[in-house]
Tab-separated table of C-alpha atoms in Angstrom:
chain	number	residue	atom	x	y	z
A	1	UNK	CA	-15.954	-20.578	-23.436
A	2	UNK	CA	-15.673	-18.289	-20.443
A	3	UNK	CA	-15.764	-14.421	-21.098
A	4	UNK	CA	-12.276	-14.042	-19.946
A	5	UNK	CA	-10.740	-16.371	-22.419
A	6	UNK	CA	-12.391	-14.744	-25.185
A	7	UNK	CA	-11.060	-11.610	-23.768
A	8	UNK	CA	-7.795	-12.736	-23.891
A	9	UNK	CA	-8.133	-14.086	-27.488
A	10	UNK	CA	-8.607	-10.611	-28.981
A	11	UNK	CA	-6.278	-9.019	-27.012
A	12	UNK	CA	-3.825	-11.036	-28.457
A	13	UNK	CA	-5.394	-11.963	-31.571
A	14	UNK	CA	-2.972	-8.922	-33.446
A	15	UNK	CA	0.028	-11.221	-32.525
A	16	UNK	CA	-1.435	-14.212	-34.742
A	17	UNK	CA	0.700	-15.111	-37.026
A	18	UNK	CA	3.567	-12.851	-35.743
A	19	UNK	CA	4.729	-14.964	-32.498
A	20	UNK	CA	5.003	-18.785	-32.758
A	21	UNK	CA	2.154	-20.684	-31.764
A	22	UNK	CA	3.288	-22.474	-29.029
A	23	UNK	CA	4.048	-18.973	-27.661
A	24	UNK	CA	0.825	-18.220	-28.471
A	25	UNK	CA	-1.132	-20.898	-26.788
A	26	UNK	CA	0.649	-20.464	-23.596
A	27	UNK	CA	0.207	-16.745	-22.809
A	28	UNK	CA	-3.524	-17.830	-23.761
A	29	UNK	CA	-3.288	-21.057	-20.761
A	30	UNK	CA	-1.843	-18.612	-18.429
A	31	UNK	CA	-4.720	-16.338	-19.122
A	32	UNK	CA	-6.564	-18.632	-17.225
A	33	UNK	CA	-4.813	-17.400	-14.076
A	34	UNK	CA	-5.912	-13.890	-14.358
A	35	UNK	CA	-9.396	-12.515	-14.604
A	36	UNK	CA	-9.632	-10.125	-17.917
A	37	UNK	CA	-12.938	-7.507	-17.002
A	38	UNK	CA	-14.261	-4.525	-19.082
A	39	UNK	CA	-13.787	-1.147	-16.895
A	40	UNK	CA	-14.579	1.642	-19.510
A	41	UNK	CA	-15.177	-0.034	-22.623
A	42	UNK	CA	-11.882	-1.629	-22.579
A	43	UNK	CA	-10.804	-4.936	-21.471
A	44	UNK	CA	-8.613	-4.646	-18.304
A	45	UNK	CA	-6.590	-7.840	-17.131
A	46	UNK	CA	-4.121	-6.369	-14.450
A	47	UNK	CA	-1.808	-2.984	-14.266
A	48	UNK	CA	0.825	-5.547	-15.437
A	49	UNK	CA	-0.800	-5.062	-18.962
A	50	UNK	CA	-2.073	-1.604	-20.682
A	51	UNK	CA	-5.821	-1.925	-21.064
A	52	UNK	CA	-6.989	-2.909	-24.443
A	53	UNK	CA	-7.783	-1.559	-26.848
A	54	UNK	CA	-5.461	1.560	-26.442
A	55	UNK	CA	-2.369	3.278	-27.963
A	56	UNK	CA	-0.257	1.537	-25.035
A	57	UNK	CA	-1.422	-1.408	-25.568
A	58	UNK	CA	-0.304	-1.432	-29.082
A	59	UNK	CA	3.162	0.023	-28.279
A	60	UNK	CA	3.554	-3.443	-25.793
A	61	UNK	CA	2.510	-5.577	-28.425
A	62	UNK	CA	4.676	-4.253	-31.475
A	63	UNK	CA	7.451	-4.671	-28.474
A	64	UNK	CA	6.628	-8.429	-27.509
A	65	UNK	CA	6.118	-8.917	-30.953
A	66	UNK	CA	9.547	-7.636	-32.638
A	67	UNK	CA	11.276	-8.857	-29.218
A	68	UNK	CA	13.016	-5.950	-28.445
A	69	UNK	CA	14.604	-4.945	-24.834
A	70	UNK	CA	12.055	-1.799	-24.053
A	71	UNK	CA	10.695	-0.624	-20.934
A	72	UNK	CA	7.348	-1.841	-21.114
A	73	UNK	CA	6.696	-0.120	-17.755
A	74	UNK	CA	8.626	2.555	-15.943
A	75	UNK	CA	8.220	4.169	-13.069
A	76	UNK	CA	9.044	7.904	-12.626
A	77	UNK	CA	8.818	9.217	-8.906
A	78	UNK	CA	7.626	12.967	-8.932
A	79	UNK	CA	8.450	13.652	-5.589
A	80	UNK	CA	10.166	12.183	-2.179
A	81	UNK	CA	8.121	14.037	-0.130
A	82	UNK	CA	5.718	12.168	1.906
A	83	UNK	CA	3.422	13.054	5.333
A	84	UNK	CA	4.235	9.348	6.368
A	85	UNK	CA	7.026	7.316	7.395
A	86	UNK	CA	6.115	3.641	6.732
A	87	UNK	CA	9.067	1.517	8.129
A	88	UNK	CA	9.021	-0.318	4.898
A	89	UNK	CA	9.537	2.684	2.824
A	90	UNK	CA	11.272	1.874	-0.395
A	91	UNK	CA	12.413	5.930	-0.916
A	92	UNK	CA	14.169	6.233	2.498
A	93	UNK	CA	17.556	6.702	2.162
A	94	UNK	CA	17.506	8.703	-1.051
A	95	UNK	CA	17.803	12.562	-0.592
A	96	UNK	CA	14.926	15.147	-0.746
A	97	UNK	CA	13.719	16.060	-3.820
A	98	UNK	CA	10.907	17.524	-5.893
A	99	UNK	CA	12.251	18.471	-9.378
A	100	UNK	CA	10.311	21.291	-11.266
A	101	UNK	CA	7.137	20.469	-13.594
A	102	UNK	CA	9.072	21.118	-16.808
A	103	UNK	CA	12.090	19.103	-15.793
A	104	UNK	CA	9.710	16.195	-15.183
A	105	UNK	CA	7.427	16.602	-18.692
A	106	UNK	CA	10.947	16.576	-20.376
A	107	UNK	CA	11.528	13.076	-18.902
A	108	UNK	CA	8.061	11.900	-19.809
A	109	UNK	CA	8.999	12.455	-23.201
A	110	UNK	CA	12.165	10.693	-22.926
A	111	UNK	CA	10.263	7.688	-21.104
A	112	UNK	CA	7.608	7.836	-24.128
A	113	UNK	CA	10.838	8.013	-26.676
A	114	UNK	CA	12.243	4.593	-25.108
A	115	UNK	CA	9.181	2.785	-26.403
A	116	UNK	CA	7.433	2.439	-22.902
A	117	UNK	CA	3.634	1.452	-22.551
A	118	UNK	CA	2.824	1.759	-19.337
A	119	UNK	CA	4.274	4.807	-16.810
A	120	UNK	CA	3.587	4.941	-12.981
A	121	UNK	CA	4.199	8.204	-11.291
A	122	UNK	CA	5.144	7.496	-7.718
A	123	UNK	CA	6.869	8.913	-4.758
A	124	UNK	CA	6.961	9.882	-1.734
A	125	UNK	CA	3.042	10.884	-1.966
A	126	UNK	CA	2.375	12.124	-5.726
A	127	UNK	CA	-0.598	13.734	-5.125
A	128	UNK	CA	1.564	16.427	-3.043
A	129	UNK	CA	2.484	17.742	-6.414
A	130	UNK	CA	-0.673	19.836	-8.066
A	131	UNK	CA	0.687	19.749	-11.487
A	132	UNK	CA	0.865	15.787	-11.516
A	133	UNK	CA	-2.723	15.870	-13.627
A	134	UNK	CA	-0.261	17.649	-16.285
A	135	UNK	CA	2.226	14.905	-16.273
A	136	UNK	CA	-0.981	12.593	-16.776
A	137	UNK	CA	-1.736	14.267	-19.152
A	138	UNK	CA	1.727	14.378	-21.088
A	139	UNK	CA	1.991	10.711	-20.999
A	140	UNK	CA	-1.001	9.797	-22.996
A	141	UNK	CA	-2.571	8.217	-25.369
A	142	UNK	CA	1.314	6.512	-26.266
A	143	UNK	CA	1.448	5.385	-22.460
A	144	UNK	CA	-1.085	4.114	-19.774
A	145	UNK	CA	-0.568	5.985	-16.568
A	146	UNK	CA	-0.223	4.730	-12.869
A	147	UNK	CA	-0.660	6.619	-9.698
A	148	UNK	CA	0.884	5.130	-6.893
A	149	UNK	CA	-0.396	7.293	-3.645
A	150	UNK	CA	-1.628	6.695	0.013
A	151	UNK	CA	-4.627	7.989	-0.747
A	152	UNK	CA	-3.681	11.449	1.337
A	153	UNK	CA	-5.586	14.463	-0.041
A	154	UNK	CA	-7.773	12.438	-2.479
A	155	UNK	CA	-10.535	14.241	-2.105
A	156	UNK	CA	-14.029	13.703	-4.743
A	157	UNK	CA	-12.622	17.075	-6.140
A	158	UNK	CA	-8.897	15.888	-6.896
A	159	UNK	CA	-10.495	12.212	-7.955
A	160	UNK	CA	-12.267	14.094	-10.954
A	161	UNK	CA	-9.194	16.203	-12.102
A	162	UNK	CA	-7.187	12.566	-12.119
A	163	UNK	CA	-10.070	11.307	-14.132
A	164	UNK	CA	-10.218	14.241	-16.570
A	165	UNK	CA	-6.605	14.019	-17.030
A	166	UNK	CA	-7.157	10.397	-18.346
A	167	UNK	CA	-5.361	8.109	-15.802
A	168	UNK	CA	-5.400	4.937	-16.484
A	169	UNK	CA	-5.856	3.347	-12.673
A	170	UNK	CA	-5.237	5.126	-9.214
A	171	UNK	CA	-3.304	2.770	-6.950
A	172	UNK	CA	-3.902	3.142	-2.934
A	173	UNK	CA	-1.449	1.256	-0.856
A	174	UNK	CA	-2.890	-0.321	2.541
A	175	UNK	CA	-0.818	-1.846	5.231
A	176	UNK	CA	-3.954	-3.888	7.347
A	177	UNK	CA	-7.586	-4.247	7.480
A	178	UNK	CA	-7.358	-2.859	10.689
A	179	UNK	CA	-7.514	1.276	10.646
A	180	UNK	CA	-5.155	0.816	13.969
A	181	UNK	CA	-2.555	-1.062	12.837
A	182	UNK	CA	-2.575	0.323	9.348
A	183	UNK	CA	-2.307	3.996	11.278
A	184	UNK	CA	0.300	2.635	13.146
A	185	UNK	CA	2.794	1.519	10.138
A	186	UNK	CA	1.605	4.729	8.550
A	187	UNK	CA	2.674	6.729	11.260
A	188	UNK	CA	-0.199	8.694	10.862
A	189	UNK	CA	-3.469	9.065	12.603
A	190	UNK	CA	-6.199	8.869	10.186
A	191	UNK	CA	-4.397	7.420	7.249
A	192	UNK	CA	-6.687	4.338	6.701
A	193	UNK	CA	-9.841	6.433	6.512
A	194	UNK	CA	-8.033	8.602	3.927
A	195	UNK	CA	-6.977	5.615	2.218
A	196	UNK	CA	-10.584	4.447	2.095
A	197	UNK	CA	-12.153	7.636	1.145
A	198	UNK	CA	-9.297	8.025	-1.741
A	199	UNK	CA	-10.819	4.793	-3.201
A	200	UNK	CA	-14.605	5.764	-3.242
A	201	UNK	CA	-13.711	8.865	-4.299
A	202	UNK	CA	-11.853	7.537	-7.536
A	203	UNK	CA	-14.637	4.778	-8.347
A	204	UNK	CA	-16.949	7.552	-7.723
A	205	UNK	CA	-15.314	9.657	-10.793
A	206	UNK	CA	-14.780	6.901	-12.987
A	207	UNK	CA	-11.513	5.652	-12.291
A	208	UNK	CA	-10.192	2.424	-12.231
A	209	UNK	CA	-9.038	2.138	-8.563
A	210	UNK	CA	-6.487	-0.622	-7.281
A	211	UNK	CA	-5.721	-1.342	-3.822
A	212	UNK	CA	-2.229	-2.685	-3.179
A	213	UNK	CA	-0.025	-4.112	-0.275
A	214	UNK	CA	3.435	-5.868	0.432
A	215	UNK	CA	2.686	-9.760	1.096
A	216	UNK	CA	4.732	-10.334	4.029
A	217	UNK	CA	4.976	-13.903	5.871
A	218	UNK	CA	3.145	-12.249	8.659
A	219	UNK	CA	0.349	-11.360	6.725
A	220	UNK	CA	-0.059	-14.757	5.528
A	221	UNK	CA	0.279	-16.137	8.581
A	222	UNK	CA	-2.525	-14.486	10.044
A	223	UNK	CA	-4.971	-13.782	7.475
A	224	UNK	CA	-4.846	-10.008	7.102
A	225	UNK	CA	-3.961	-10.586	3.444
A	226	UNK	CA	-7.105	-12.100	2.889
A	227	UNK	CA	-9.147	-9.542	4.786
A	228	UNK	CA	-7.584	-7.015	3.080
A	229	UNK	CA	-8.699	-8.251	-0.114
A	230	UNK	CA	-12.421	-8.213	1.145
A	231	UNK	CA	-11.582	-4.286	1.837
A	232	UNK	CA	-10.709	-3.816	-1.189
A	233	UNK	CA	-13.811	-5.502	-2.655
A	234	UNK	CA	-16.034	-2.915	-0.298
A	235	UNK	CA	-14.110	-0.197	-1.386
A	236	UNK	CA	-14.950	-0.798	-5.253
A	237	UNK	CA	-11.326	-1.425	-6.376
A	238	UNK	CA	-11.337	-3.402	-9.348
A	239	UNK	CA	-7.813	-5.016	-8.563
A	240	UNK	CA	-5.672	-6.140	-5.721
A	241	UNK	CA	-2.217	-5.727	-5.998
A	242	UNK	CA	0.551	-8.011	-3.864
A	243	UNK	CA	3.813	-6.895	-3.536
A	244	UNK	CA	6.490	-9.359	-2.522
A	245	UNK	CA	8.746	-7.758	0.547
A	246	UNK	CA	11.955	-6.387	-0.555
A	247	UNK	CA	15.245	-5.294	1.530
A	248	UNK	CA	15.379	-1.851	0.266
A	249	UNK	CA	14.882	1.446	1.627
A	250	UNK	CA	14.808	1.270	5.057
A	251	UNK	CA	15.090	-2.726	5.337
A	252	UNK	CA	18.127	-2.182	3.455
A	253	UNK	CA	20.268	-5.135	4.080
A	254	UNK	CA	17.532	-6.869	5.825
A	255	UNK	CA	17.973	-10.044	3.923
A	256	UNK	CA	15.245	-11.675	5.994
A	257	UNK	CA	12.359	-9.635	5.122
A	258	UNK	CA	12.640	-11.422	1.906
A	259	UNK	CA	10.154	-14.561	1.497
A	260	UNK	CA	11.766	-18.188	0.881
A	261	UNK	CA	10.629	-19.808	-2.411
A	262	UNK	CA	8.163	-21.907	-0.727
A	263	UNK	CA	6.490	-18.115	0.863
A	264	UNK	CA	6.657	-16.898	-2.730
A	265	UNK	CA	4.693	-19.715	-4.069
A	266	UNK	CA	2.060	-19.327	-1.480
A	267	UNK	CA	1.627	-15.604	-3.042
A	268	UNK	CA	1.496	-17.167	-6.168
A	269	UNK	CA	-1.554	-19.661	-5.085
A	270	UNK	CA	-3.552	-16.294	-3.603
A	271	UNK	CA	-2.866	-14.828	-7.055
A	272	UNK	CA	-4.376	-18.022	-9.127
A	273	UNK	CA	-7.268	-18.803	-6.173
A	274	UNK	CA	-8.803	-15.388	-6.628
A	275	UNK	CA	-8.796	-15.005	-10.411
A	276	UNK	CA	-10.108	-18.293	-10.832
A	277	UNK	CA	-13.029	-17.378	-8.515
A	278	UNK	CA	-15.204	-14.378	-10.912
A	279	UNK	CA	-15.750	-12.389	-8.130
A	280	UNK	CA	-13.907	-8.778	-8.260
A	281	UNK	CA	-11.430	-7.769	-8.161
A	282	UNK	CA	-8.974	-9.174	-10.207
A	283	UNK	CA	-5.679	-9.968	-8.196
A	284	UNK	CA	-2.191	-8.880	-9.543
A	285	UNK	CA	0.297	-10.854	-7.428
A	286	UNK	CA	4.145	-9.815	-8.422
A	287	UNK	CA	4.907	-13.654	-6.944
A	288	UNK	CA	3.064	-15.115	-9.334
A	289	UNK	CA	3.210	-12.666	-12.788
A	290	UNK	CA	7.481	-12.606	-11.596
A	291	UNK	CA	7.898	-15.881	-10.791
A	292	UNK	CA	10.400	-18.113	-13.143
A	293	UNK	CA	7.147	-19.780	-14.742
A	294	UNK	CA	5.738	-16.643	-15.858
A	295	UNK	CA	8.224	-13.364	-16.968
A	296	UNK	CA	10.352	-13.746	-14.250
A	297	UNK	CA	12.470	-10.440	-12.754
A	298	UNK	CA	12.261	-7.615	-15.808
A	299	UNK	CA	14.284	-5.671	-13.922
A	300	UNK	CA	16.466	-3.150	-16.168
A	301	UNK	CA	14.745	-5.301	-19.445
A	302	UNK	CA	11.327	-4.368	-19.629
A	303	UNK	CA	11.144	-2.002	-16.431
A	304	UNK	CA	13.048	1.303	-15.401
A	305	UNK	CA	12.544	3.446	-12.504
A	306	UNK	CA	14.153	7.139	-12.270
A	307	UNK	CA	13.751	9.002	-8.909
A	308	UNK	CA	13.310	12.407	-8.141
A	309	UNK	CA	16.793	13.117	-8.095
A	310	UNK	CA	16.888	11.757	-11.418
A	311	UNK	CA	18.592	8.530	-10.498
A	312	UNK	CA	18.007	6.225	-13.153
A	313	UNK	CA	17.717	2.073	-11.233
A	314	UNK	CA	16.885	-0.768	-12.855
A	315	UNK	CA	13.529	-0.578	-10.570
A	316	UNK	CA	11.767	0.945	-8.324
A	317	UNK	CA	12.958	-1.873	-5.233
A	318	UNK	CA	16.445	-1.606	-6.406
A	319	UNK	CA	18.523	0.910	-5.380
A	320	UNK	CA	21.305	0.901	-8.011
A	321	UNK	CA	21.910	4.210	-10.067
A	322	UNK	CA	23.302	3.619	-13.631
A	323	UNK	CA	23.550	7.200	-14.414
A	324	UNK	CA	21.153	10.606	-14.013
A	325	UNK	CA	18.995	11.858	-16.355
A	326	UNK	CA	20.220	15.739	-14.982
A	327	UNK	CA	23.822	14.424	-16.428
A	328	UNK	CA	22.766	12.547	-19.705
A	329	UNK	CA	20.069	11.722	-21.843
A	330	UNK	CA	18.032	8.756	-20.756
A	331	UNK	CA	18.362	6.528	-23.828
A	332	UNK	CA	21.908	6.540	-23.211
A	333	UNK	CA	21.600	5.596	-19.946
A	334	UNK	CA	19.099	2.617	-20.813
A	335	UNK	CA	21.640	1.419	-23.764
A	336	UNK	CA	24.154	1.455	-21.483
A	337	UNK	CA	22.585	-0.938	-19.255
A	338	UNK	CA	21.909	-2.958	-21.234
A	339	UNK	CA	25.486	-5.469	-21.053
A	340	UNK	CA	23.514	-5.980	-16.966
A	341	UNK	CA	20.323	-6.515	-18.360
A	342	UNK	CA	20.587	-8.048	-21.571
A	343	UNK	CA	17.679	-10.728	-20.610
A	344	UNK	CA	14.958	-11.175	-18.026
A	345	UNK	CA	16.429	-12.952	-15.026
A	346	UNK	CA	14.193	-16.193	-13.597
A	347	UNK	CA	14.691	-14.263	-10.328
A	348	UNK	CA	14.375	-10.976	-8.255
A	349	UNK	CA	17.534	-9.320	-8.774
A	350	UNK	CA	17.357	-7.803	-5.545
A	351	UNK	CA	16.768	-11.506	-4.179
A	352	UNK	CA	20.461	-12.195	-5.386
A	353	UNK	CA	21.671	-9.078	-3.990
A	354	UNK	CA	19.558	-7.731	-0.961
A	355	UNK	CA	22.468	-9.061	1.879
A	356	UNK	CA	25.376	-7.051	-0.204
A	357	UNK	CA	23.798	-3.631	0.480
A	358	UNK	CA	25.084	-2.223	3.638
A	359	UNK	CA	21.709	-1.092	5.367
A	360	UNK	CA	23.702	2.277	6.349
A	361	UNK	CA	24.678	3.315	3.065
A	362	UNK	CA	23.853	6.263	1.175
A	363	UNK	CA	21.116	5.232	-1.380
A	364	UNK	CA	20.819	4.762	-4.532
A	365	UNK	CA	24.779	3.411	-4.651
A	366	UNK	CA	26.119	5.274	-6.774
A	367	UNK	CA	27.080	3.796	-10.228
A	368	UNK	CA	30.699	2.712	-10.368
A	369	UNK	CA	29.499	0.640	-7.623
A	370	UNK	CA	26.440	-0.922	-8.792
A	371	UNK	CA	27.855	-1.975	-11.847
A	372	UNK	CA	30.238	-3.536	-9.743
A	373	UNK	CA	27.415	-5.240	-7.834
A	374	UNK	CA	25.378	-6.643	-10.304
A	375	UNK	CA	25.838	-9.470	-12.604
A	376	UNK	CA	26.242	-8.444	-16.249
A	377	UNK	CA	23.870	-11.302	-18.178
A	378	UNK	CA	25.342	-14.312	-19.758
A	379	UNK	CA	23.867	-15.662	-23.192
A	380	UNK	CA	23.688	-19.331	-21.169
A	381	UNK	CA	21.481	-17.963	-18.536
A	382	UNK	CA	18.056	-19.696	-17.842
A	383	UNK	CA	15.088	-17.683	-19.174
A	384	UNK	CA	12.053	-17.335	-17.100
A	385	UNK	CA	9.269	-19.883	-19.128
A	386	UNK	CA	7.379	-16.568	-21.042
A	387	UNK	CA	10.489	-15.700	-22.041
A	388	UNK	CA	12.175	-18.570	-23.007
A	389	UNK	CA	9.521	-19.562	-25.401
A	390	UNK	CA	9.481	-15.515	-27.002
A	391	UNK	CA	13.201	-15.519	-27.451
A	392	UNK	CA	14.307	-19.393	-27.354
């Protein structure tokens, strides 16, 4: 039996005899997509999952297990600042803001009081902030933690505070193989090498390191998502994270930057091709783990993003605000929400929605409106295939 199937068997082993078997046996066949690896003396399948064993990974298994609406993941973003202005930018649009450290611990603890297992702390550029090792720190051991940076300032000296502060993986985004180009979307001379030299520099001090980029139809097309993988390989990442393009931000209203099903399954073949060959690192495509045959769109279910205005979306890529944590406590927010997102959808809700957001508006909309915009769920609606078979 190969190592990673007997990884995945006692990761899930605690859910024996508390999910149905048939649920069961297929999370263990789709297993077989992904490429579980020790890190750390845990087993590590992708940032999708909390690392095992660990507090947070508990907290998402008493979750799957007692089927309750929790976000499993949320994403808190500490800052809008940023030194770059990628065209693609999914925090254009919203207004400036870098709330105070103890304004942000208070909504870690909120986050952690919702039941969620893994948090990412994002941007803008994170690492601009010099108490974000705190908010690291405040998170744990209840809840893995997620950087999300360009890899600015990542010096050897800032990559051992991160790893003394416990976080779970450092994620550097990369927009080419080639310095030039990726400079160019940057627009910033010298943001590739920083990107590379935040990588080393986390692998150096012990920290799981990810590499991530948006899968566009260009980069398909002419091979720089594969190339980029092979970067990420030299730079000692341990996974490679594909995004799927989404109109937001600054392609608000850009309908066509989305990719057609048949794109999206294409994304979902890099995923399976690369875990299926042992080599590192492990490849987290969001085509594939989102897709309708896996957990679909958890958007405002099992995920949550608040911004640094403390906006409160149903994600990260979605720029509809449901309330503010500055005007009301969080769980009321998230219960609120819940009449939009009472089940996973088998698509991206901003797939459904990308062509009704005016690309000059003022974002996030604010929330009379996105109520307005999106669909409240419907008892009859189709169930992406993980889902279906955990709540029938």
């Amino acid at each position: 039996m190969a190592a990673g199937s007997l990884s995945a068997m006692r990761m899930f082993a605690g859910m024996i005899g508390k999910l149905p078997a048939g649920q069961l046996w297929y999370l263990y066949r789709r297993m077989r997509n992904e490429k579980p690896h020790r890190f750390a003396g845990q087993i590590r399948v992708n940032t999708f999952f909390p690392p095992y064993p660990s507090m947070a990974f508990d907290r998402f298994r008493d979750a799957v297990v007692a089927r309750r609406r929790v976000p499993l993941s949320a994403y808190l973003a500490v800052t809008h600042a940023c030194p770059y202005s990628c065209r693609h930018c999914s925090v254009s649009g919203r207004p400036d803001a870098a709330p105070p450290g103890e304004a942000l611990l208070d909504v870690v603890e909120q986050i952690k009081g919702l039941g969620t297992c893994t948090l990412g702390l994002t941007g803008g550029e994170p690492l601009l902030r010099e108490d974000l090792e705190e908010l690291i720190a405040a998170a744990g051991p209840e809840m893995a933690t997620i950087v999300f940076t360009t890899g600015v300032g990542l010096d050897a000296a800032r990559a051992r505070r991160l790893a003394e502060a416990n976080v779970t993986c450092v994620t550097v985004g990369i927009e080419s193989d080639d310095p030039s180009v990726h400079d160019a979307v940057r627009g910033g001379g010298g943001s590739f090498a920083a990107a590379a030299e935040a990588a080393r520099n986390c692998d150096a001090a012990g920290v799981y390191t990810a590499v991530s980029t948006v899968g566009t139809r260009e980069r398909m097309a002419d091979g720089s998502l594969e190339r980029m993988y092979a970067v990420a390989t030299a730079w000692g990442a341990r996974e490679f994270r594909v995004l799927a393009p989404v109109a937001t931000g600054r392609r608000a209203g850009c309908a066509a930057f989305m990719l057609t099903d048949e794109e999206r399954r294409r994304l979902a073949d890099f995923h399976v091709r690369h875990n299926r060959d042992r080599r590192e690192p492990a490849v987290a495509c969001f085509a594939y783990l989102e897709s309708g045959e896996v957990f679909g769109c958890g958007a405002g279910y099992h995920h949550l993003y608040v911004d640094a205005a403390g906006n409160v979306c149903p994600c990260d890529l979605t720029p509809l605000a449901f309330g503010s944590v500055g005007d009301e406590p969080l769980a009321d927010v998230w219960e609120r929400m819940a009449s939009h997102f009472a089940r996973p959808r088998v698509g991206c809700l901003m797939g459904a929605l990308a062509g009704e957001i005016d690309a000059d508006a003022d974002l996030p909309l604010p929330r009379e409106q996105s109520e307005r915009l999106c669909p409240r769920a419907r008892e009859g609606d189709p169930l992406p295939e993980g889902y279906r078979r955990l709540l029938g």
